[in-house]
C-alpha cells in the first residue's frame, strides 16, 4: 500500500468508476497497461530540453534513444517523413504550428466551434482567436456536411494564411484534396488537425490527409489510444514561407521551423515519460490487432447510429463514417445538459454538445456527442451497441423518474462486469 493513502485511494475510486461505467466520451480511450507503465517510469526524472543529439543537458543518451524510437515508429505509422513528438497536448501542437507559420494578426480559416470545430481553430475564447484574425466555415443546415462552398468563398475573400480542417464533433470524412486546391489558389497552408480520427486514419479506415495537407497535428490519447499528449508531422517537407533564415542564411524548412516553434518557441523540457509512453502506443499501432480494433470502432459506431435512428433520434448528417455521432435531442424534449446529467446518474458518461445552428447556449445545448473508441477497447461489439442505445433511450424518456434511472444503473454495472478493465490492477 503506498504511503499517501489520501491520493491513492482517490485513484482506486477512479479505477472503480472507469470499470463500472459505460464510457461514451468520444475523445476518451483506455490505454494499455504498458503505456501507463512507461508514463509512470523513471523517464519523468530527466530534463532533456532540445532534441535527440542536440540537448542542453548531459545524461540524455538513453532519453535520446527513447525519443528517437517514438519518432521513428510514428513516421512508420503514418508514412511521414518528419515528426515532432514533444507537444504536451493537441492544443500545444496547434500552437506550435501557428507560431511556425503565422505572424500575429494574420488571417486564419477554420471550422466554427459551434459547428463541430475546436477551440484552437480560432475561437475568440482561445489564443488562436485572440492573436490571429479568425474566419470560419460551417456545415450545411440540411445535410450536416462540411460546407466546402462556404470554405472556398471565405478563403477567396479573406485570403487566410492558414486553412485548418479537422473537428471535434463531426461524424463524416473530409475531402482534403478539395481544401488543398483552394489553399493553393489563395496561397494558404493547410493544417489537418486529426486529433479525433487519427487512429482510423493510421490504419487506412479514413482518408489520408498527409499528401494533401502541408502539416498534420494530432493528440495521442483519443483514437490513437496512447498517453495524453500531442504530435506534429509532415509527409513532404518544404521551405517555410515565413522565410526565417537560419544562422547560415538559408531559408528554414518547415520541419526546422516547427521544431523551433515547439522548443524553444513555446515549451520547455519535454515530458520524456509521456514520450516513452507514446513510443509504446505507436508500437501497438504497428501490431496486427490495431487495424482490427479501428474496424470494430467503425462497425460499433455504425451499429449504434442505426439503433438511434430506428428509435427516432436525429443524428447530424444522418449517421457516421468514423468513431462518433452527434445527436440533436430537440424532438425528444430534453436538453444536452439534462441528458448528460441524468445519464451520468446511470453511469453512462458522455458530453452535451452544441449541434449546428443550435438555439441554446453552449452550457445547455440541444445535443449530445457519443463516441465508441473506449467501449470498443473494452471489447464491446455491435449487439452491445443496441443494448446501450436501449438503455440511453430508457433514461432519456424517463429522465424525471429516479427509480428508472437507478434500474438502468444496475444494468450498466452488471453489463460492464463482463468486460474486465485492467484486471492486473487490484
Ligand atoms: C481534442 C482536440 C484537440 C486538443 O487536444 P488537447 O490534448 O485537449 O489539447 C485539438 N484539436 C481537436 C480537433 C481536438 O478534438
GROMACS .gro file of C-alpha atoms and ligand atoms in nm:
model
  441
    1UNK     CA    1   0.000   0.000   0.000
    2UNK     CA    2   0.153   0.336  -0.096
    3UNK     CA    3   0.203   0.579   0.188
    4UNK     CA    4  -0.011   0.859   0.050
    5UNK     CA    5  -0.342   0.687   0.117
    6UNK     CA    6  -0.535   1.008   0.060
    7UNK     CA    7  -0.429   1.036  -0.301
    8UNK     CA    8  -0.401   0.668  -0.386
    9UNK     CA    9  -0.745   0.590  -0.250
   10UNK     CA   10  -0.878   0.857  -0.487
   11UNK     CA   11  -0.704   0.678  -0.774
   12UNK     CA   12  -0.859   0.349  -0.659
   13UNK     CA   13  -1.201   0.512  -0.671
   14UNK     CA   14  -1.132   0.645  -1.020
   15UNK     CA   15  -1.037   0.294  -1.134
   16UNK     CA   16  -1.366   0.161  -0.998
   17UNK     CA   17  -1.554   0.442  -1.176
   18UNK     CA   18  -1.384   0.357  -1.506
   19UNK     CA   19  -1.451  -0.015  -1.461
   20UNK     CA   20  -1.819   0.008  -1.374
   21UNK     CA   21  -1.945   0.269  -1.619
   22UNK     CA   22  -2.009   0.288  -1.992
   23UNK     CA   23  -1.762   0.540  -2.131
   24UNK     CA   24  -1.902   0.717  -2.436
   25UNK     CA   25  -1.697   1.038  -2.436
   26UNK     CA   26  -1.574   1.044  -2.796
   27UNK     CA   27  -1.230   1.182  -2.707
   28UNK     CA   28  -1.150   0.918  -2.443
   29UNK     CA   29  -0.997   0.573  -2.458
   30UNK     CA   30  -0.825   0.318  -2.233
   31UNK     CA   31  -0.450   0.280  -2.285
   32UNK     CA   32  -0.270  -0.047  -2.239
   33UNK     CA   33  -0.105  -0.119  -1.906
   34UNK     CA   34   0.233  -0.090  -2.085
   35UNK     CA   35   0.151   0.268  -2.190
   36UNK     CA   36   0.068   0.354  -1.828
   37UNK     CA   37   0.383   0.184  -1.701
   38UNK     CA   38   0.600   0.387  -1.940
   39UNK     CA   39   0.425   0.704  -1.823
   40UNK     CA   40   0.484   0.620  -1.458
   41UNK     CA   41   0.853   0.549  -1.517
   42UNK     CA   42   1.195   0.696  -1.431
   43UNK     CA   43   1.186   0.893  -1.757
   44UNK     CA   44   0.984   1.153  -1.564
   45UNK     CA   45   1.303   1.246  -1.376
   46UNK     CA   46   1.501   1.362  -1.678
   47UNK     CA   47   1.544   1.711  -1.815
   48UNK     CA   48   1.605   1.697  -2.191
   49UNK     CA   49   1.546   2.040  -2.344
   50UNK     CA   50   1.629   2.021  -2.713
   51UNK     CA   51   1.608   1.725  -2.948
   52UNK     CA   52   1.785   1.387  -2.978
   53UNK     CA   53   2.156   1.455  -3.032
   54UNK     CA   54   2.112   1.829  -2.958
   55UNK     CA   55   2.027   1.860  -2.589
   56UNK     CA   56   2.102   2.134  -2.340
   57UNK     CA   57   2.165   1.881  -2.060
   58UNK     CA   58   2.400   1.590  -2.003
   59UNK     CA   59   2.292   1.232  -1.945
   60UNK     CA   60   2.044   1.229  -2.233
   61UNK     CA   61   2.188   0.935  -2.427
   62UNK     CA   62   1.911   0.691  -2.332
   63UNK     CA   63   1.638   0.953  -2.346
   64UNK     CA   64   1.761   1.027  -2.700
   65UNK     CA   65   1.703   0.663  -2.791
   66UNK     CA   66   1.354   0.672  -2.637
   67UNK     CA   67   1.251   0.987  -2.823
   68UNK     CA   68   1.404   0.862  -3.149
   69UNK     CA   69   1.211   0.536  -3.113
   70UNK     CA   70   0.886   0.732  -3.068
   71UNK     CA   71   0.961   0.947  -3.375
   72UNK     CA   72   1.061   0.656  -3.599
   73UNK     CA   73   0.757   0.449  -3.501
   74UNK     CA   74   0.524   0.744  -3.557
   75UNK     CA   75   0.674   0.810  -3.902
   76UNK     CA   76   0.613   0.446  -3.989
   77UNK     CA   77   0.253   0.454  -3.862
   78UNK     CA   78   0.157   0.743  -4.090
   79UNK     CA   79   0.415   0.723  -4.366
   80UNK     CA   80   0.550   1.060  -4.253
   81UNK     CA   81   0.898   1.188  -4.337
   82UNK     CA   82   0.931   1.404  -4.025
   83UNK     CA   83   0.764   1.415  -3.683
   84UNK     CA   84   0.782   1.601  -3.353
   85UNK     CA   85   0.652   1.409  -3.051
   86UNK     CA   86   0.714   1.676  -2.787
   87UNK     CA   87   0.388   1.877  -2.780
   88UNK     CA   88   0.232   1.830  -2.437
   89UNK     CA   89  -0.119   1.818  -2.585
   90UNK     CA   90  -0.319   1.864  -2.903
   91UNK     CA   91  -0.363   2.233  -2.825
   92UNK     CA   92   0.014   2.274  -2.785
   93UNK     CA   93   0.074   2.106  -3.122
   94UNK     CA   94  -0.158   2.358  -3.288
   95UNK     CA   95   0.008   2.648  -3.106
   96UNK     CA   96   0.344   2.539  -3.244
   97UNK     CA   97   0.207   2.529  -3.599
   98UNK     CA   98   0.066   2.880  -3.563
   99UNK     CA   99   0.395   3.004  -3.424
  100UNK     CA  100   0.588   2.849  -3.711
  101UNK     CA  101   0.354   2.959  -3.994
  102UNK     CA  102   0.192   3.287  -3.893
  103UNK     CA  103   0.261   3.635  -3.769
  104UNK     CA  104   0.027   3.788  -3.507
  105UNK     CA  105  -0.281   3.931  -3.680
  106UNK     CA  106  -0.259   3.700  -3.983
  107UNK     CA  107  -0.593   3.569  -4.111
  108UNK     CA  108  -0.680   3.202  -4.047
  109UNK     CA  109  -0.981   2.996  -4.152
  110UNK     CA  110  -1.124   2.707  -3.950
  111UNK     CA  111  -1.442   2.516  -3.877
  112UNK     CA  112  -1.672   2.709  -3.644
  113UNK     CA  113  -1.669   2.576  -3.287
  114UNK     CA  114  -2.049   2.570  -3.283
  115UNK     CA  115  -2.045   2.351  -3.596
  116UNK     CA  116  -1.809   2.089  -3.457
  117UNK     CA  117  -1.474   2.271  -3.467
  118UNK     CA  118  -1.218   2.303  -3.188
  119UNK     CA  119  -1.137   2.599  -2.961
  120UNK     CA  120  -0.783   2.617  -3.103
  121UNK     CA  121  -0.913   2.674  -3.457
  122UNK     CA  122  -0.980   3.044  -3.400
  123UNK     CA  123  -1.237   3.067  -3.120
  124UNK     CA  124  -1.243   3.416  -2.963
  125UNK     CA  125  -1.205   3.246  -2.622
  126UNK     CA  126  -0.873   3.092  -2.728
  127UNK     CA  127  -0.530   3.241  -2.810
  128UNK     CA  128  -0.591   3.132  -3.172
  129UNK     CA  129  -0.879   3.377  -3.195
  130UNK     CA  130  -0.708   3.649  -2.993
  131UNK     CA  131  -0.372   3.655  -3.174
  132UNK     CA  132  -0.491   3.586  -3.527
  133UNK     CA  133  -0.779   3.717  -3.737
  134UNK     CA  134  -1.011   3.417  -3.744
  135UNK     CA  135  -1.270   3.340  -4.012
  136UNK     CA  136  -1.493   3.036  -4.012
  137UNK     CA  137  -1.676   2.793  -4.233
  138UNK     CA  138  -1.959   2.569  -4.115
  139UNK     CA  139  -2.176   2.279  -4.221
  140UNK     CA  140  -2.484   2.273  -4.444
  141UNK     CA  141  -2.802   2.311  -4.245
  142UNK     CA  142  -2.993   2.040  -4.438
  143UNK     CA  143  -2.723   1.773  -4.460
  144UNK     CA  144  -2.489   1.848  -4.170
  145UNK     CA  145  -2.196   1.805  -4.411
  146UNK     CA  146  -1.900   2.046  -4.433
  147UNK     CA  147  -1.995   2.348  -4.641
  148UNK     CA  148  -1.698   2.339  -4.880
  149UNK     CA  149  -1.853   2.614  -5.092
  150UNK     CA  150  -1.852   2.845  -4.789
  151UNK     CA  151  -1.494   2.741  -4.710
  152UNK     CA  152  -1.389   2.826  -5.067
  153UNK     CA  153  -1.576   3.156  -5.082
  154UNK     CA  154  -1.436   3.269  -4.747
  155UNK     CA  155  -1.086   3.163  -4.849
  156UNK     CA  156  -1.107   3.361  -5.175
  157UNK     CA  157  -1.245   3.667  -4.996
  158UNK     CA  158  -1.027   3.676  -4.681
  159UNK     CA  159  -0.706   3.519  -4.816
  160UNK     CA  160  -0.616   3.329  -4.497
  161UNK     CA  161  -0.253   3.229  -4.445
  162UNK     CA  162  -0.365   2.901  -4.288
  163UNK     CA  163  -0.673   2.689  -4.351
  164UNK     CA  164  -0.749   2.442  -4.072
  165UNK     CA  165  -0.951   2.128  -4.128
  166UNK     CA  166  -1.043   1.872  -3.868
  167UNK     CA  167  -1.305   1.873  -3.594
  168UNK     CA  168  -1.410   1.756  -3.251
  169UNK     CA  169  -1.772   1.678  -3.328
  170UNK     CA  170  -1.804   1.586  -3.695
  171UNK     CA  171  -1.900   1.231  -3.788
  172UNK     CA  172  -1.802   1.231  -4.158
  173UNK     CA  173  -1.478   1.204  -4.352
  174UNK     CA  174  -1.302   1.504  -4.509
  175UNK     CA  175  -1.221   1.599  -4.869
  176UNK     CA  176  -0.862   1.709  -4.807
  177UNK     CA  177  -0.784   1.735  -5.178
  178UNK     CA  178  -1.057   1.992  -5.231
  179UNK     CA  179  -0.932   2.205  -4.941
  180UNK     CA  180  -0.576   2.192  -5.073
  181UNK     CA  181  -0.695   2.309  -5.415
  182UNK     CA  182  -0.844   2.632  -5.281
  183UNK     CA  183  -0.547   2.680  -5.048
  184UNK     CA  184  -0.311   2.669  -5.348
  185UNK     CA  185  -0.535   2.918  -5.525
  186UNK     CA  186  -0.517   3.175  -5.242
  187UNK     CA  187  -0.163   3.096  -5.120
  188UNK     CA  188  -0.259   2.939  -4.788
  189UNK     CA  189  -0.108   2.649  -4.599
  190UNK     CA  190  -0.338   2.367  -4.489
  191UNK     CA  191  -0.328   2.218  -4.140
  192UNK     CA  192  -0.518   1.895  -4.080
  193UNK     CA  193  -0.588   1.855  -3.709
  194UNK     CA  194  -0.672   1.485  -3.684
  195UNK     CA  195  -0.691   1.478  -3.302
  196UNK     CA  196  -1.009   1.269  -3.309
  197UNK     CA  197  -0.989   1.025  -3.601
  198UNK     CA  198  -0.607   0.977  -3.610
  199UNK     CA  199  -0.625   0.607  -3.522
  200UNK     CA  200  -0.872   0.545  -3.804
  201UNK     CA  201  -0.651   0.736  -4.048
  202UNK     CA  202  -0.343   0.543  -3.932
  203UNK     CA  203  -0.500   0.214  -4.041
  204UNK     CA  204  -0.649   0.341  -4.368
  205UNK     CA  205  -1.011   0.328  -4.248
  206UNK     CA  206  -1.049   0.700  -4.330
  207UNK     CA  207  -0.895   0.929  -4.596
  208UNK     CA  208  -0.526   1.008  -4.558
  209UNK     CA  209  -0.461   1.385  -4.516
  210UNK     CA  210  -0.082   1.369  -4.528
  211UNK     CA  211  -0.039   1.407  -4.904
  212UNK     CA  212  -0.283   1.695  -4.936
  213UNK     CA  213  -0.229   1.893  -4.616
  214UNK     CA  214   0.104   2.066  -4.558
  215UNK     CA  215   0.104   1.994  -4.185
  216UNK     CA  216  -0.080   1.741  -3.968
  217UNK     CA  217  -0.131   1.764  -3.591
  218UNK     CA  218  -0.297   1.522  -3.353
  219UNK     CA  219  -0.349   1.425  -2.995
  220UNK     CA  220  -0.214   1.086  -2.893
  221UNK     CA  221  -0.483   0.990  -2.639
  222UNK     CA  222  -0.802   0.969  -2.846
  223UNK     CA  223  -0.833   0.701  -3.117
  224UNK     CA  224  -0.452   0.657  -3.118
  225UNK     CA  225  -0.500   0.504  -2.770
  226UNK     CA  226  -0.177   0.641  -2.629
  227UNK     CA  227  -0.088   0.868  -2.337
  228UNK     CA  228  -0.234   1.219  -2.308
  229UNK     CA  229  -0.026   1.429  -2.548
  230UNK     CA  230   0.022   1.580  -2.894
  231UNK     CA  231   0.229   1.543  -3.210
  232UNK     CA  232   0.309   1.718  -3.538
  233UNK     CA  233   0.409   1.552  -3.865
  234UNK     CA  234   0.485   1.612  -4.232
  235UNK     CA  235   0.497   1.373  -4.523
  236UNK     CA  236   0.663   1.625  -4.753
  237UNK     CA  237   0.893   1.890  -4.607
  238UNK     CA  238   0.905   2.231  -4.778
  239UNK     CA  239   1.052   2.579  -4.738
  240UNK     CA  240   0.872   2.772  -4.468
  241UNK     CA  241   0.705   3.063  -4.648
  242UNK     CA  242   0.775   3.289  -4.349
  243UNK     CA  243   1.129   3.271  -4.481
  244UNK     CA  244   1.306   3.294  -4.146
  245UNK     CA  245   1.676   3.249  -4.212
  246UNK     CA  246   1.897   3.016  -4.013
  247UNK     CA  247   2.239   3.145  -3.896
  248UNK     CA  248   2.393   3.034  -4.227
  249UNK     CA  249   2.146   3.245  -4.422
  250UNK     CA  250   1.940   2.953  -4.554
  251UNK     CA  251   1.564   2.964  -4.559
  252UNK     CA  252   1.442   2.732  -4.289
  253UNK     CA  253   1.244   2.428  -4.387
  254UNK     CA  254   0.901   2.384  -4.234
  255UNK     CA  255   1.027   2.090  -4.026
  256UNK     CA  256   1.304   2.306  -3.877
  257UNK     CA  257   1.059   2.590  -3.814
  258UNK     CA  258   0.820   2.353  -3.636
  259UNK     CA  259   1.096   2.207  -3.419
  260UNK     CA  260   1.198   2.561  -3.319
  261UNK     CA  261   0.835   2.657  -3.252
  262UNK     CA  262   0.786   2.366  -3.009
  263UNK     CA  263   1.120   2.427  -2.837
  264UNK     CA  264   1.232   2.690  -2.754
  265UNK     CA  265   0.928   2.862  -2.908
  266UNK     CA  266   0.661   2.762  -2.661
  267UNK     CA  267   0.764   2.468  -2.442
  268UNK     CA  268   1.049   2.393  -2.205
  269UNK     CA  269   1.159   2.045  -2.108
  270UNK     CA  270   0.977   1.768  -2.294
  271UNK     CA  271   0.774   1.514  -2.096
  272UNK     CA  272   1.003   1.220  -2.174
  273UNK     CA  273   0.796   0.975  -1.968
  274UNK     CA  274   0.498   1.063  -2.188
  275UNK     CA  275   0.717   1.038  -2.499
  276UNK     CA  276   0.822   0.690  -2.379
  277UNK     CA  277   0.453   0.601  -2.350
  278UNK     CA  278   0.390   0.745  -2.699
  279UNK     CA  279   0.661   0.508  -2.829
  280UNK     CA  280   0.477   0.216  -2.665
  281UNK     CA  281   0.143   0.322  -2.813
  282UNK     CA  282   0.287   0.372  -3.164
  283UNK     CA  283   0.444   0.025  -3.134
  284UNK     CA  284   0.100  -0.115  -3.050
  285UNK     CA  285  -0.049   0.057  -3.356
  286UNK     CA  286   0.210  -0.114  -3.575
  287UNK     CA  287   0.095  -0.453  -3.445
  288UNK     CA  288  -0.170  -0.657  -3.626
  289UNK     CA  289  -0.458  -0.614  -3.379
  290UNK     CA  290  -0.485  -0.237  -3.411
  291UNK     CA  291  -0.633  -0.230  -3.760
  292UNK     CA  292  -0.897  -0.477  -3.642
  293UNK     CA  293  -0.965  -0.251  -3.346
  294UNK     CA  294  -1.027   0.052  -3.568
  295UNK     CA  295  -1.252  -0.152  -3.799
  296UNK     CA  296  -1.451  -0.262  -3.495
  297UNK     CA  297  -1.473   0.103  -3.382
  298UNK     CA  298  -1.641   0.196  -3.710
  299UNK     CA  299  -1.866  -0.113  -3.704
  300UNK     CA  300  -1.973  -0.029  -3.349
  301UNK     CA  301  -2.034   0.338  -3.431
  302UNK     CA  302  -2.250   0.242  -3.729
  303UNK     CA  303  -2.445  -0.016  -3.527
  304UNK     CA  304  -2.506   0.244  -3.259
  305UNK     CA  305  -2.604   0.510  -3.512
  306UNK     CA  306  -2.864   0.288  -3.678
  307UNK     CA  307  -3.003   0.182  -3.339
  308UNK     CA  308  -3.054   0.550  -3.253
  309UNK     CA  309  -3.210   0.627  -3.590
  310UNK     CA  310  -3.455   0.336  -3.553
  311UNK     CA  311  -3.566   0.492  -3.223
  312UNK     CA  312  -3.633   0.822  -3.396
  313UNK     CA  313  -3.322   1.005  -3.278
  314UNK     CA  314  -3.197   1.278  -3.511
  315UNK     CA  315  -2.830   1.227  -3.598
  316UNK     CA  316  -2.650   1.521  -3.756
  317UNK     CA  317  -2.564   1.412  -4.114
  318UNK     CA  318  -2.782   1.105  -4.061
  319UNK     CA  319  -2.505   0.873  -3.948
  320UNK     CA  320  -2.131   0.831  -3.915
  321UNK     CA  321  -1.815   0.740  -4.109
  322UNK     CA  322  -1.592   0.743  -3.802
  323UNK     CA  323  -1.597   0.674  -3.427
  324UNK     CA  324  -1.856   0.929  -3.316
  325UNK     CA  325  -2.201   1.072  -3.371
  326UNK     CA  326  -2.375   1.394  -3.282
  327UNK     CA  327  -2.741   1.374  -3.179
  328UNK     CA  328  -2.991   1.658  -3.188
  329UNK     CA  329  -3.231   1.593  -2.896
  330UNK     CA  330  -3.483   1.867  -2.977
  331UNK     CA  331  -3.751   1.619  -3.092
  332UNK     CA  332  -3.703   1.434  -2.759
  333UNK     CA  333  -3.775   1.740  -2.544
  334UNK     CA  334  -3.460   1.718  -2.335
  335UNK     CA  335  -3.155   1.946  -2.342
  336UNK     CA  336  -2.798   1.825  -2.384
  337UNK     CA  337  -2.721   1.941  -2.030
  338UNK     CA  338  -3.006   1.749  -1.873
  339UNK     CA  339  -2.928   1.439  -2.083
  340UNK     CA  340  -2.564   1.442  -1.972
  341UNK     CA  341  -2.661   1.481  -1.606
  342UNK     CA  342  -2.922   1.209  -1.595
  343UNK     CA  343  -2.709   0.964  -1.796
  344UNK     CA  344  -2.424   1.032  -1.553
  345UNK     CA  345  -2.652   0.911  -1.274
  346UNK     CA  346  -2.698   0.589  -1.471
  347UNK     CA  347  -2.319   0.563  -1.502
  348UNK     CA  348  -2.327   0.628  -1.877
  349UNK     CA  349  -2.072   0.901  -1.943
  350UNK     CA  350  -2.094   1.134  -2.243
  351UNK     CA  351  -2.096   1.506  -2.309
  352UNK     CA  352  -2.352   1.763  -2.401
  353UNK     CA  353  -2.263   1.926  -2.731
  354UNK     CA  354  -2.390   2.212  -2.940
  355UNK     CA  355  -2.550   2.098  -3.264
  356UNK     CA  356  -2.508   2.306  -3.582
  357UNK     CA  357  -2.739   2.612  -3.574
  358UNK     CA  358  -2.816   2.544  -3.206
  359UNK     CA  359  -3.056   2.788  -3.041
  360UNK     CA  360  -2.935   2.707  -2.689
  361UNK     CA  361  -2.626   2.832  -2.507
  362UNK     CA  362  -2.305   2.622  -2.503
  363UNK     CA  363  -2.374   2.549  -2.134
  364UNK     CA  364  -2.714   2.397  -2.212
  365UNK     CA  365  -2.701   2.282  -2.578
  366UNK     CA  366  -2.953   2.082  -2.779
  367UNK     CA  367  -2.733   1.782  -2.835
  368UNK     CA  368  -2.505   1.510  -2.711
  369UNK     CA  369  -2.188   1.368  -2.863
  370UNK     CA  370  -2.126   0.995  -2.839
  371UNK     CA  371  -1.813   0.801  -2.927
  372UNK     CA  372  -1.724   0.434  -2.914
  373UNK     CA  373  -1.340   0.413  -2.901
  374UNK     CA  374  -1.330   0.344  -2.526
  375UNK     CA  375  -1.603   0.077  -2.514
  376UNK     CA  376  -1.456  -0.088  -2.824
  377UNK     CA  377  -1.123  -0.116  -2.641
  378UNK     CA  378  -1.312  -0.288  -2.359
  379UNK     CA  379  -1.436  -0.548  -2.606
  380UNK     CA  380  -1.796  -0.445  -2.671
  381UNK     CA  381  -1.946  -0.542  -3.009
  382UNK     CA  382  -2.239  -0.450  -3.232
  383UNK     CA  383  -2.508  -0.625  -3.024
  384UNK     CA  384  -2.386  -0.442  -2.713
  385UNK     CA  385  -2.438  -0.113  -2.901
  386UNK     CA  386  -2.806  -0.191  -2.942
  387UNK     CA  387  -2.835  -0.265  -2.568
  388UNK     CA  388  -2.662   0.062  -2.482
  389UNK     CA  389  -2.893   0.262  -2.708
  390UNK     CA  390  -3.193   0.094  -2.542
  391UNK     CA  391  -3.060   0.196  -2.200
  392UNK     CA  392  -2.989   0.554  -2.309
  393UNK     CA  393  -3.338   0.578  -2.455
  394UNK     CA  394  -3.487   0.440  -2.133
  395UNK     CA  395  -3.306   0.705  -1.926
  396UNK     CA  396  -3.382   0.996  -2.158
  397UNK     CA  397  -3.751   0.912  -2.183
  398UNK     CA  398  -3.777   0.870  -1.803
  399UNK     CA  399  -3.539   1.147  -1.700
  400UNK     CA  400  -3.759   1.253  -1.410
  401UNK     CA  401  -3.808   0.903  -1.268
  402UNK     CA  402  -3.511   0.826  -1.040
  403UNK     CA  403  -3.618   0.463  -0.994
  404UNK     CA  404  -3.593   0.401  -1.371
  405UNK     CA  405  -3.252   0.568  -1.381
  406UNK     CA  406  -3.137   0.357  -1.083
  407UNK     CA  407  -3.252   0.038  -1.252
  408UNK     CA  408  -3.052   0.125  -1.565
  409UNK     CA  409  -2.751   0.197  -1.348
  410UNK     CA  410  -2.774  -0.156  -1.201
  411UNK     CA  411  -2.797  -0.296  -1.553
  412UNK     CA  412  -2.493  -0.095  -1.666
  413UNK     CA  413  -2.283  -0.228  -1.379
  414UNK     CA  414  -2.383  -0.591  -1.443
  415UNK     CA  415  -2.311  -0.549  -1.814
  416UNK     CA  416  -1.966  -0.398  -1.766
  417UNK     CA  417  -1.857  -0.675  -1.527
  418UNK     CA  418  -1.838  -0.894  -1.837
  419UNK     CA  419  -1.566  -0.665  -1.980
  420UNK     CA  420  -1.280  -0.656  -1.728
  421UNK     CA  421  -1.070  -0.337  -1.729
  422UNK     CA  422  -0.710  -0.362  -1.606
  423UNK     CA  423  -0.761  -0.697  -1.428
  424UNK     CA  424  -0.388  -0.682  -1.341
  425UNK     CA  425  -0.456  -0.388  -1.110
  426UNK     CA  426  -0.603  -0.473  -0.771
  427LIG     C1  427  -0.910   1.717  -2.858
  427LIG     C2  428  -0.875   1.812  -2.966
  427LIG     C3  429  -0.764   1.898  -2.955
  427LIG     C4  430  -0.694   1.930  -2.827
  427LIG     O1  431  -0.635   1.833  -2.758
  427LIG     P1  432  -0.586   1.859  -2.609
  427LIG     O2  433  -0.490   1.747  -2.591
  427LIG     O3  434  -0.707   1.851  -2.523
  427LIG     O4  435  -0.520   1.991  -2.603
  427LIG     C5  436  -0.727   1.975  -3.065
  427LIG     N1  437  -0.798   1.967  -3.179
  427LIG     C6  438  -0.905   1.888  -3.192
  427LIG     C7  439  -0.979   1.888  -3.321
  427LIG     C8  440  -0.949   1.810  -3.086
  427LIG     O5  441  -1.059   1.736  -3.098
   0.00000   0.00000   0.00000
